[in-house]
Backbone as JSON, one array per atom type, in Angstrom:
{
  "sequence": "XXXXXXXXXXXXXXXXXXXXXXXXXXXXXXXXXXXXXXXXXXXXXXXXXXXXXXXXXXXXXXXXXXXXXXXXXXXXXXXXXXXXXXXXXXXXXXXXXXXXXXXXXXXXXXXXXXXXXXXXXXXXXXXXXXXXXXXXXXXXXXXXXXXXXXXXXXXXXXXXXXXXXXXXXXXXXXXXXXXXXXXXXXXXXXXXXXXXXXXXXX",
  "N": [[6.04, 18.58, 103.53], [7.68, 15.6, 103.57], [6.77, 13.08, 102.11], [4.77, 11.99, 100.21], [1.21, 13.05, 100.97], [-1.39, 11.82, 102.58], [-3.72, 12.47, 103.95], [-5.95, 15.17, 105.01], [-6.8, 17.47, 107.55], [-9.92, 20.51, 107.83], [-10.84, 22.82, 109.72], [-12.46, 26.15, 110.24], [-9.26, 28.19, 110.83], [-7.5, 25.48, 111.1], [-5.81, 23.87, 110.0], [-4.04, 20.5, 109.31], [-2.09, 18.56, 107.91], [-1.07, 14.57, 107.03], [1.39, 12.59, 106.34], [2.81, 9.8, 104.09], [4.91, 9.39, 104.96], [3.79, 8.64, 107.54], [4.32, 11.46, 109.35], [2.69, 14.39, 110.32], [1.57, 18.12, 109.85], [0.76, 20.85, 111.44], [-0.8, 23.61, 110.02], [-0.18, 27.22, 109.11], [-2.66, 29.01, 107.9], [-3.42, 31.31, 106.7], [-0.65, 32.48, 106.09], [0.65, 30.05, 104.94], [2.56, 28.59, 105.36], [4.36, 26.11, 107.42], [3.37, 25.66, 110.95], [4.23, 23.81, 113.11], [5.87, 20.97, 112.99], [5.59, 16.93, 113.52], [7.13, 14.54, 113.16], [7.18, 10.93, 111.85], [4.5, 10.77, 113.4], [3.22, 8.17, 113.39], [3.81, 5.07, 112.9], [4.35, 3.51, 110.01], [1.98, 4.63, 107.38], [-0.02, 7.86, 107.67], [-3.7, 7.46, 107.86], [-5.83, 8.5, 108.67], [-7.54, 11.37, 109.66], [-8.83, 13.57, 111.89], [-10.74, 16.99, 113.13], [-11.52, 17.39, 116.82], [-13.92, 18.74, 119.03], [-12.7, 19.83, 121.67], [-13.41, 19.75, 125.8], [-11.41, 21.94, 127.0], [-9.73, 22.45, 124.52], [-8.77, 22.41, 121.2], [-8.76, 19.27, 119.63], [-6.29, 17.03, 117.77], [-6.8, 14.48, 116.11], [-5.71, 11.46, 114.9], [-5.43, 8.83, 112.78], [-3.15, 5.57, 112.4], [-1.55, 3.51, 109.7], [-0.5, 1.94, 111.86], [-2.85, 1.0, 113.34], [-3.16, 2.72, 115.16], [-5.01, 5.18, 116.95], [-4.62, 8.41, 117.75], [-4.28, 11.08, 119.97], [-4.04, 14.65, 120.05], [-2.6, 17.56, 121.59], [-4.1, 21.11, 119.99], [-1.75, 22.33, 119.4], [0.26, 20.47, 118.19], [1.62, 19.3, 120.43], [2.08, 17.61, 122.7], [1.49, 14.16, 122.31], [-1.59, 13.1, 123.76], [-3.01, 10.74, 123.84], [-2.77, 7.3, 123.21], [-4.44, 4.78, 121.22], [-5.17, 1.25, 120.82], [-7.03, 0.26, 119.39], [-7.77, -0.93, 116.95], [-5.49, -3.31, 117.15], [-5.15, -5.91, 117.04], [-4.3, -9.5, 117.67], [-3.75, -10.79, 115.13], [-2.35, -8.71, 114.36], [-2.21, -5.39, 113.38], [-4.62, -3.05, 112.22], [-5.12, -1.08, 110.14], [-6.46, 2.36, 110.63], [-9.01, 3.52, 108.7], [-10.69, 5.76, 108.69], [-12.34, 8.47, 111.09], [-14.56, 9.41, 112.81], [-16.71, 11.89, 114.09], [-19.7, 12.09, 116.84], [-22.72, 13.62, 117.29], [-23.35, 13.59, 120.48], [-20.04, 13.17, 121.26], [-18.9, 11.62, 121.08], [-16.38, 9.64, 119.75], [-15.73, 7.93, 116.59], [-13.99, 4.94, 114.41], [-13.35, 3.61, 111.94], [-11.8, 0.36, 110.98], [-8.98, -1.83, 109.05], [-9.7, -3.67, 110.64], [-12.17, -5.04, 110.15], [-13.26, -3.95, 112.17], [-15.68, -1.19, 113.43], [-14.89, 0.8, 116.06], [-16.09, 2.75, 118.53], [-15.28, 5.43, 120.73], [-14.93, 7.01, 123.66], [-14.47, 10.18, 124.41], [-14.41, 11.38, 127.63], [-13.74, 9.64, 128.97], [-11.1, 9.13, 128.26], [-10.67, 8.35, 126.3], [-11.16, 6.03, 125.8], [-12.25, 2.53, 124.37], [-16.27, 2.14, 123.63], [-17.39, 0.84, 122.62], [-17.85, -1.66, 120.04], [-18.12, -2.89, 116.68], [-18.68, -5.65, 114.42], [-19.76, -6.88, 112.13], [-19.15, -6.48, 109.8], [-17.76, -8.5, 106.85], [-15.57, -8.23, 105.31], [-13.08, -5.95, 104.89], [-13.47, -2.37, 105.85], [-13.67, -0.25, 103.72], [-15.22, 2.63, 103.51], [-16.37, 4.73, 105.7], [-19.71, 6.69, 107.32], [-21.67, 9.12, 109.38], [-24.51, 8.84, 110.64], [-26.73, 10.88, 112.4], [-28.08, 9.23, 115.32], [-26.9, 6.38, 113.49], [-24.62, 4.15, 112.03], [-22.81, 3.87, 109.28], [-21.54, 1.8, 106.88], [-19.36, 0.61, 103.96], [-18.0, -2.14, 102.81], [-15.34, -4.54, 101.1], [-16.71, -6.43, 99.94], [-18.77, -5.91, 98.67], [-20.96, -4.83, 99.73], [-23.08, -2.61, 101.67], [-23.45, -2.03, 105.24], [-25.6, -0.56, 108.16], [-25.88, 0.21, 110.85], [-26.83, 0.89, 114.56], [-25.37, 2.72, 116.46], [-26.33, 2.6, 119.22], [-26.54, 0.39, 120.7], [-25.28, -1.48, 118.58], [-26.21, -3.08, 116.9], [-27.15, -4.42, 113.66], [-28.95, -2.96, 111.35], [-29.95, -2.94, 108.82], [-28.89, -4.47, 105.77], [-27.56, -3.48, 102.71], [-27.15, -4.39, 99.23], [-25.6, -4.38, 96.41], [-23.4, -2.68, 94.7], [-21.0, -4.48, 93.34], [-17.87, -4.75, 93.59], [-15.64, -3.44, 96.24], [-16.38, -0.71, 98.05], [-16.29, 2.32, 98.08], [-16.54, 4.83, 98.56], [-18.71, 7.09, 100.61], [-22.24, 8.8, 100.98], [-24.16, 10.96, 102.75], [-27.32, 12.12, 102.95], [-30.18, 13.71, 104.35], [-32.39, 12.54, 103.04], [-31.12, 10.61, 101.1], [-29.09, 7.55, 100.8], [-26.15, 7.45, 99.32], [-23.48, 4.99, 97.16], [-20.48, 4.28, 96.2], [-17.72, 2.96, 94.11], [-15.37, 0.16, 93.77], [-16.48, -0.83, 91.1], [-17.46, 0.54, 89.48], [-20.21, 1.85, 89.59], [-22.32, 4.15, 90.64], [-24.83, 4.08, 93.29], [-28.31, 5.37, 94.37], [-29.82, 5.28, 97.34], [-32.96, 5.59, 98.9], [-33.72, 7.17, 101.8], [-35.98, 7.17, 103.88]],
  "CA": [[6.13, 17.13, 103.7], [9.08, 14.86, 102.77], [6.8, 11.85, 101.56], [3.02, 12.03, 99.36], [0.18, 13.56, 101.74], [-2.21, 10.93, 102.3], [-4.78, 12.92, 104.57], [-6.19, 16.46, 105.88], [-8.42, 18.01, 108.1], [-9.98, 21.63, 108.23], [-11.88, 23.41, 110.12], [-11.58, 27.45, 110.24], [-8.57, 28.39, 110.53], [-6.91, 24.96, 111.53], [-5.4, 22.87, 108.49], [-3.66, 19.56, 109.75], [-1.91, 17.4, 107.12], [-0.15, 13.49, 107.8], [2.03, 11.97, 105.1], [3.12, 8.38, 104.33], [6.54, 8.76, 106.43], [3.47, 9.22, 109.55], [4.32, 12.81, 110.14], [2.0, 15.09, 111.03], [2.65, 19.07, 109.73], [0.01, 21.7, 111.53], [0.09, 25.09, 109.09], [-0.66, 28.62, 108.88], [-3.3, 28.88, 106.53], [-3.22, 33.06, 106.1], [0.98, 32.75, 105.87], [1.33, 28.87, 104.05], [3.67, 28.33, 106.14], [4.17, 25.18, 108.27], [3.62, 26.23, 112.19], [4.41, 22.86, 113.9], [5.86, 19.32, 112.53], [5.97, 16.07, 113.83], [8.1, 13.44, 112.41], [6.91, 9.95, 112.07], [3.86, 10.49, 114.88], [2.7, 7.05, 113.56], [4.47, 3.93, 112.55], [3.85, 3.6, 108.76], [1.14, 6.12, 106.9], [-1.05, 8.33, 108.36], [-4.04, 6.9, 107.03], [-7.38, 9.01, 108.45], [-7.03, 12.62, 110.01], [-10.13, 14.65, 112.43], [-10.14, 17.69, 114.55], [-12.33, 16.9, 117.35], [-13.85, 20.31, 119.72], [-12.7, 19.26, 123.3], [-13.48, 20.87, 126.88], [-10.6, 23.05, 126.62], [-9.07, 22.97, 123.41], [-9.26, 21.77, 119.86], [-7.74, 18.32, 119.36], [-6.32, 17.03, 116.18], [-7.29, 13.22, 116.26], [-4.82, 11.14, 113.41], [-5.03, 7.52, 112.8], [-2.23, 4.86, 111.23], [-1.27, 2.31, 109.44], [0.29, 0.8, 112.93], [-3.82, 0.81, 114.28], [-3.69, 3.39, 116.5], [-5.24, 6.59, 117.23], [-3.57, 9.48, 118.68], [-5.17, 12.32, 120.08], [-3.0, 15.5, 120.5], [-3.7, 19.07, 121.0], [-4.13, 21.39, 118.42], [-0.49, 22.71, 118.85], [0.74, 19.19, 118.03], [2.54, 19.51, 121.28], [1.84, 16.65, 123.05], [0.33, 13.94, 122.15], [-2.67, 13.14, 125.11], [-3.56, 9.71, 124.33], [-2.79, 6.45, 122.59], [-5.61, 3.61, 121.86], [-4.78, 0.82, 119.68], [-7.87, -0.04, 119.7], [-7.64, -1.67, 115.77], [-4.97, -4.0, 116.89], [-5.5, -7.42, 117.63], [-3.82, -10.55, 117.84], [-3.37, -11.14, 113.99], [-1.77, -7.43, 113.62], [-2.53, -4.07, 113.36], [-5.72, -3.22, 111.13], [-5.11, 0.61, 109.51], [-7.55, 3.2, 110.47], [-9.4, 4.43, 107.27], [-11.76, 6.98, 109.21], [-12.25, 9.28, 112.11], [-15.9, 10.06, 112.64], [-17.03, 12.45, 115.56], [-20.93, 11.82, 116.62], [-22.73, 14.99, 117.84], [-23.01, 13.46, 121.39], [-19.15, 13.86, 121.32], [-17.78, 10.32, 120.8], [-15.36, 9.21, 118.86], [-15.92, 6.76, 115.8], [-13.54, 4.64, 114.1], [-13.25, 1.98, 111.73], [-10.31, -0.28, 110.59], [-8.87, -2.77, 108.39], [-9.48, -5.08, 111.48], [-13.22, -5.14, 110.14], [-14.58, -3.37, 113.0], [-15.65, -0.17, 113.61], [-15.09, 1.2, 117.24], [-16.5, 3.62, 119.54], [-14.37, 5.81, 121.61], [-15.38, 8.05, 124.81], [-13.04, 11.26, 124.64], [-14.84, 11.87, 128.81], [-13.4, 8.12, 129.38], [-9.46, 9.42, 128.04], [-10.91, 7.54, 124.56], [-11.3, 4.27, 125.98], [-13.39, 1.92, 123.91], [-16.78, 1.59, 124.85], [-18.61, -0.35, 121.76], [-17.25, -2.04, 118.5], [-19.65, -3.4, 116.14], [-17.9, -6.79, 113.97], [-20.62, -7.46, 111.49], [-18.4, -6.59, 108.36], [-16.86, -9.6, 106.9], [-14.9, -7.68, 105.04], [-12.33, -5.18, 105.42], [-14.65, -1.41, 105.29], [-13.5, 0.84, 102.85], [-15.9, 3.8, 104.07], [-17.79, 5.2, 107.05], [-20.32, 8.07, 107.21], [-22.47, 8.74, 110.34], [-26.21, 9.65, 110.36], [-27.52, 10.1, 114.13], [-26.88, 7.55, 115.74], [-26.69, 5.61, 113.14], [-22.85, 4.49, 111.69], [-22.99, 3.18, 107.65], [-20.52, 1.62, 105.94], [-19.58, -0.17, 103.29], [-16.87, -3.07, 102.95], [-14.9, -5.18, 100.32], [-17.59, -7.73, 99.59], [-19.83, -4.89, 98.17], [-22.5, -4.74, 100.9], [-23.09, -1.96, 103.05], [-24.72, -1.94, 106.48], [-26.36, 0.07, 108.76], [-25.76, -0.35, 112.01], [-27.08, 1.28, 115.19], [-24.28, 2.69, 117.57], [-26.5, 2.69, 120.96], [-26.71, -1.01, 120.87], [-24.39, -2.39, 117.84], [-27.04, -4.6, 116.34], [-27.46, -4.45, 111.77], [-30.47, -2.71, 110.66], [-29.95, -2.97, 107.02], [-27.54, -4.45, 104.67], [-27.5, -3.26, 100.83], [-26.22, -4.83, 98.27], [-26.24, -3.27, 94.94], [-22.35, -2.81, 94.13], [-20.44, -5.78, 92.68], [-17.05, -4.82, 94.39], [-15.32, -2.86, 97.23], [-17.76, 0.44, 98.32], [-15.21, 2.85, 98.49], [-16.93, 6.02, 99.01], [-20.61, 7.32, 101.04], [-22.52, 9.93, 100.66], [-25.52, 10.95, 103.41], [-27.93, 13.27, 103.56], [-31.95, 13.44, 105.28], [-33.37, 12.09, 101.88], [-30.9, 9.76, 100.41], [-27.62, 7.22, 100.61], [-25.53, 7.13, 98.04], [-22.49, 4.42, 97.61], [-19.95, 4.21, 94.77], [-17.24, 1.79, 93.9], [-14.71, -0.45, 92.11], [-17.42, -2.09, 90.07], [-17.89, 1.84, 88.49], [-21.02, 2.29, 89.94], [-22.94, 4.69, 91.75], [-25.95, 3.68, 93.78], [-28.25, 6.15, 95.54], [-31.05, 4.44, 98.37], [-34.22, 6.74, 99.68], [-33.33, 6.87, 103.25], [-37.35, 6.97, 104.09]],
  "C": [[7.25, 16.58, 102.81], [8.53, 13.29, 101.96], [5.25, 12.7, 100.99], [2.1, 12.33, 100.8], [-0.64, 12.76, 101.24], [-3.6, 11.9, 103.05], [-4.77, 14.58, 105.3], [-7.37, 16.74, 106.33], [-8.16, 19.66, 108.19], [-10.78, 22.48, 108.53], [-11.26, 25.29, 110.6], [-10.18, 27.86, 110.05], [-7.08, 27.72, 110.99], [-6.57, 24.3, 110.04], [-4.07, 22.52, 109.16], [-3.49, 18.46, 108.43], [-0.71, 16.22, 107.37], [-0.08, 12.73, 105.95], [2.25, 10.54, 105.19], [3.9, 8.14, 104.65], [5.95, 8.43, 108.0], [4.08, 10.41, 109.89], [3.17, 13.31, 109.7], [2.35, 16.79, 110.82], [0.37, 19.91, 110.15], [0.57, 23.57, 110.69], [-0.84, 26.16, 109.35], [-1.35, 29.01, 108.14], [-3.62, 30.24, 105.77], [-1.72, 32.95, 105.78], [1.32, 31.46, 104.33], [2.33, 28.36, 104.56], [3.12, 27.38, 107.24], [4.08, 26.0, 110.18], [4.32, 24.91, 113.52], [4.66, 21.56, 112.95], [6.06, 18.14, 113.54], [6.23, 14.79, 113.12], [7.48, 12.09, 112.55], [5.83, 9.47, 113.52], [3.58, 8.79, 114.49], [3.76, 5.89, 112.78], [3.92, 3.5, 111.14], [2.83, 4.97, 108.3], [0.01, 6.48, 107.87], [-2.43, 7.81, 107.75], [-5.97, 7.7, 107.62], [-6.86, 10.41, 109.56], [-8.65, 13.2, 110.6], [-9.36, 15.75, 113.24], [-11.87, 17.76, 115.2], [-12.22, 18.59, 118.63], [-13.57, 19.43, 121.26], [-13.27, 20.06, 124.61], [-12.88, 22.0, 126.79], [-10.11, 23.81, 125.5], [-9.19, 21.91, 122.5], [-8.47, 20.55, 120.06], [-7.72, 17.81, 117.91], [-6.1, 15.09, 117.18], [-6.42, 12.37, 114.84], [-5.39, 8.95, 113.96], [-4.42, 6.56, 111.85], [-2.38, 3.83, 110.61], [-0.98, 1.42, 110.14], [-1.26, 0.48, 114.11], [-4.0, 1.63, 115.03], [-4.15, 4.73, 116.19], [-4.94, 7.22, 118.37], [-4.3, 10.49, 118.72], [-3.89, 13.5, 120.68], [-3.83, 16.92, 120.32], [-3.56, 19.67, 120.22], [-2.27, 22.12, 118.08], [0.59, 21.8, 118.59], [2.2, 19.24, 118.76], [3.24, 18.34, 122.18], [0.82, 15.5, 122.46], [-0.35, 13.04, 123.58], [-2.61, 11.93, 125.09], [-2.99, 9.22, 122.98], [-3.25, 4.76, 122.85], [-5.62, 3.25, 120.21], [-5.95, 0.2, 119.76], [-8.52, -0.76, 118.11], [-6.39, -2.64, 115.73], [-4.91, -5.12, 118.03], [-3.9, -8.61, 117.48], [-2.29, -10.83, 116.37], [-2.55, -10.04, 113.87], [-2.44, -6.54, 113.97], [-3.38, -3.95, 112.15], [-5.56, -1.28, 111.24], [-6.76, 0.87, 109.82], [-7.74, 3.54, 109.35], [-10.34, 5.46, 107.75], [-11.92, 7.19, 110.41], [-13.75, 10.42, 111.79], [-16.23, 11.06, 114.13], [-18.73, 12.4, 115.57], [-21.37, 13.24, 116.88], [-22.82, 15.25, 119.24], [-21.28, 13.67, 122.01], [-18.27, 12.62, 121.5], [-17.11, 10.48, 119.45], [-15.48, 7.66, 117.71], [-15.0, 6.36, 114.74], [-13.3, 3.63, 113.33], [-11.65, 1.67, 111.02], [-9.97, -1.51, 109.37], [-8.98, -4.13, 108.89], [-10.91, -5.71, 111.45], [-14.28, -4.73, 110.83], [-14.45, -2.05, 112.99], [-15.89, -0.21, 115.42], [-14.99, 2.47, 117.45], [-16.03, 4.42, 120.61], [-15.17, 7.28, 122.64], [-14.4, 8.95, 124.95], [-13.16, 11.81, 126.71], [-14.16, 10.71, 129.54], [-11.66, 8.22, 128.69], [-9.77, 8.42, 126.78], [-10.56, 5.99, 124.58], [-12.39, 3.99, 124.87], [-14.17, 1.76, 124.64], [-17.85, 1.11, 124.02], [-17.7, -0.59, 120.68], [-18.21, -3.02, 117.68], [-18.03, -4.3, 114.89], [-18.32, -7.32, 113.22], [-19.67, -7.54, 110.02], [-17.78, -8.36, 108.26], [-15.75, -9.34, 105.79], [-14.25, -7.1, 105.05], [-13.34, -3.61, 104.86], [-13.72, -0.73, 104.91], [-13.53, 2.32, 103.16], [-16.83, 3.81, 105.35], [-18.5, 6.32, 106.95], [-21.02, 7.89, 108.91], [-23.78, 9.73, 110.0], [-26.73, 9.55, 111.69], [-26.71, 9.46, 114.72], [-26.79, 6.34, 114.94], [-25.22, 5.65, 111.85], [-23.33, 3.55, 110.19], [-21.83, 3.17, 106.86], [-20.12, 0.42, 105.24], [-17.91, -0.99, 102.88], [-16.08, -3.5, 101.2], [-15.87, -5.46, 99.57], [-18.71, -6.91, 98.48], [-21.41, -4.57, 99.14], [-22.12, -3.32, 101.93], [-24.34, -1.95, 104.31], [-24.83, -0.81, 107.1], [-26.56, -0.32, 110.2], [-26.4, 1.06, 113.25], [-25.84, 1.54, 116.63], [-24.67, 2.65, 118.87], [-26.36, 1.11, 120.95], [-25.74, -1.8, 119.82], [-25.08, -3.06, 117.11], [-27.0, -3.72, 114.7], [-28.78, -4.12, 111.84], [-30.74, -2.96, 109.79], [-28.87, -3.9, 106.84], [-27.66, -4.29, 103.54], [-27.01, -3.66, 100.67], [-26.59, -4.23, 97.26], [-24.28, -3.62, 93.85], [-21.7, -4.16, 94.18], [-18.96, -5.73, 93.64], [-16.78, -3.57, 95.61], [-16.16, -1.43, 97.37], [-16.69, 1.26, 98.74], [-15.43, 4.33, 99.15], [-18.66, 6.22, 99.63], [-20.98, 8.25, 100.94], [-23.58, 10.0, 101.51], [-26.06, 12.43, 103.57], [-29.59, 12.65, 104.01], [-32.38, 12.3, 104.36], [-32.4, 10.74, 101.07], [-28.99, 9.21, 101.06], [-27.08, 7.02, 99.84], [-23.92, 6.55, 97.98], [-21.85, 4.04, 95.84], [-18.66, 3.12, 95.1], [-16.55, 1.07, 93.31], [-15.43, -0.96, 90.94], [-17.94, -0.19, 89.06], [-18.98, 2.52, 88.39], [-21.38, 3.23, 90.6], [-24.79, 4.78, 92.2], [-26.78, 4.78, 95.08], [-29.88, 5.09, 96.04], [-31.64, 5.35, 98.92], [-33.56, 6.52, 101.03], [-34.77, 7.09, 103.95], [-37.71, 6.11, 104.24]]
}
């Protein structure tokens, strides 16, 4: 990379890293050696990175600073699809995460306050976005079907992805919720305020 590595993904023996010029470098992870670059796939920084299992073949899933997510295959050959699906009116709202459910959607949230829902069987159309934040979210985790994350303001919710509706909202941390943590038994959310808060999930 020619600028700071903001994000990677890796699963076996794929390792996918996107810098803040927006390129994109797939590598060799027995050699170290780069196997594929692409130059500026996104318009400012890369800013959240998945690899998602498809019908055929692996896809590496990136999303920018310019809102969009790009789905390409794993030999970052083409890329398949582009769904700006974090940019509105006001601008372009940076992806900060790239969730996959185990049904086999696609989950996303943005600096545009929402998190959306993407169908990879639907070419990764949107096909829910949940708008409750009033903040810009920081973090996402997913549990089930349920999507949790936590914003600016210090609150995190709990939202239900079949329907969109707020189950919860915590409060606990004082500012921005920057990181999540989930497992069966507990949530745990940390933070500018220097905290870390864990919640029974029972």
């Amino acid at each position: 990379h020619k600028a700071p590595v903001m994000e990677m993904a890796w699963r076996d023996h794929t390792l996918v890293s996107g810098s803040r010029d927006g390129a994109l470098i797939l590598w060799d992870v027995l050699k170290g050696k780069p196997k594929k670059a692409v130059g500026a796939a996104h318009q400012g920084h890369i800013t959240a990175l998945a690899l998602f299992d498809g019908r055929d073949d692996n896809l590496v899933l990136s999303g920018g600073q310019d809102g969009c997510l790009q789905v390409r295959d794993q030999r970052l050959q083409d890329c398949l699809f582009e769904k700006y699906h974090h940019r509105r009116d006001g601008g372009a709202g940076a992806i900060g995460a790239i969730r996959c459910t185990a049904d086999g959607n696609v989950v996303t949230m943005g600096a545009d306050k929402r998190i959306c829902i993407s169908d990879p069987r639907m070419s990764f159309e949107k096909v829910g976005a949940i708008s409750s934040n009033k903040d810009f979210i920081y973090s996402m985790e997913l549990m089930g079907d349920l999507v949790i994350s936590g914003s600016g303001d210090g609150q995190v919710l709990v939202h239900d992805m079949r329907t969109g509706s707020c189950l919860y909202g915590l409060e606990g941390n004082q500012n921005a919720v920057r990181s999540l943590g989930v497992t069966d038994d507990f949530l745990v959310a940390s933070g500018d305020d220097g905290n870390v808060i864990s919640y029974p999930m029972a």
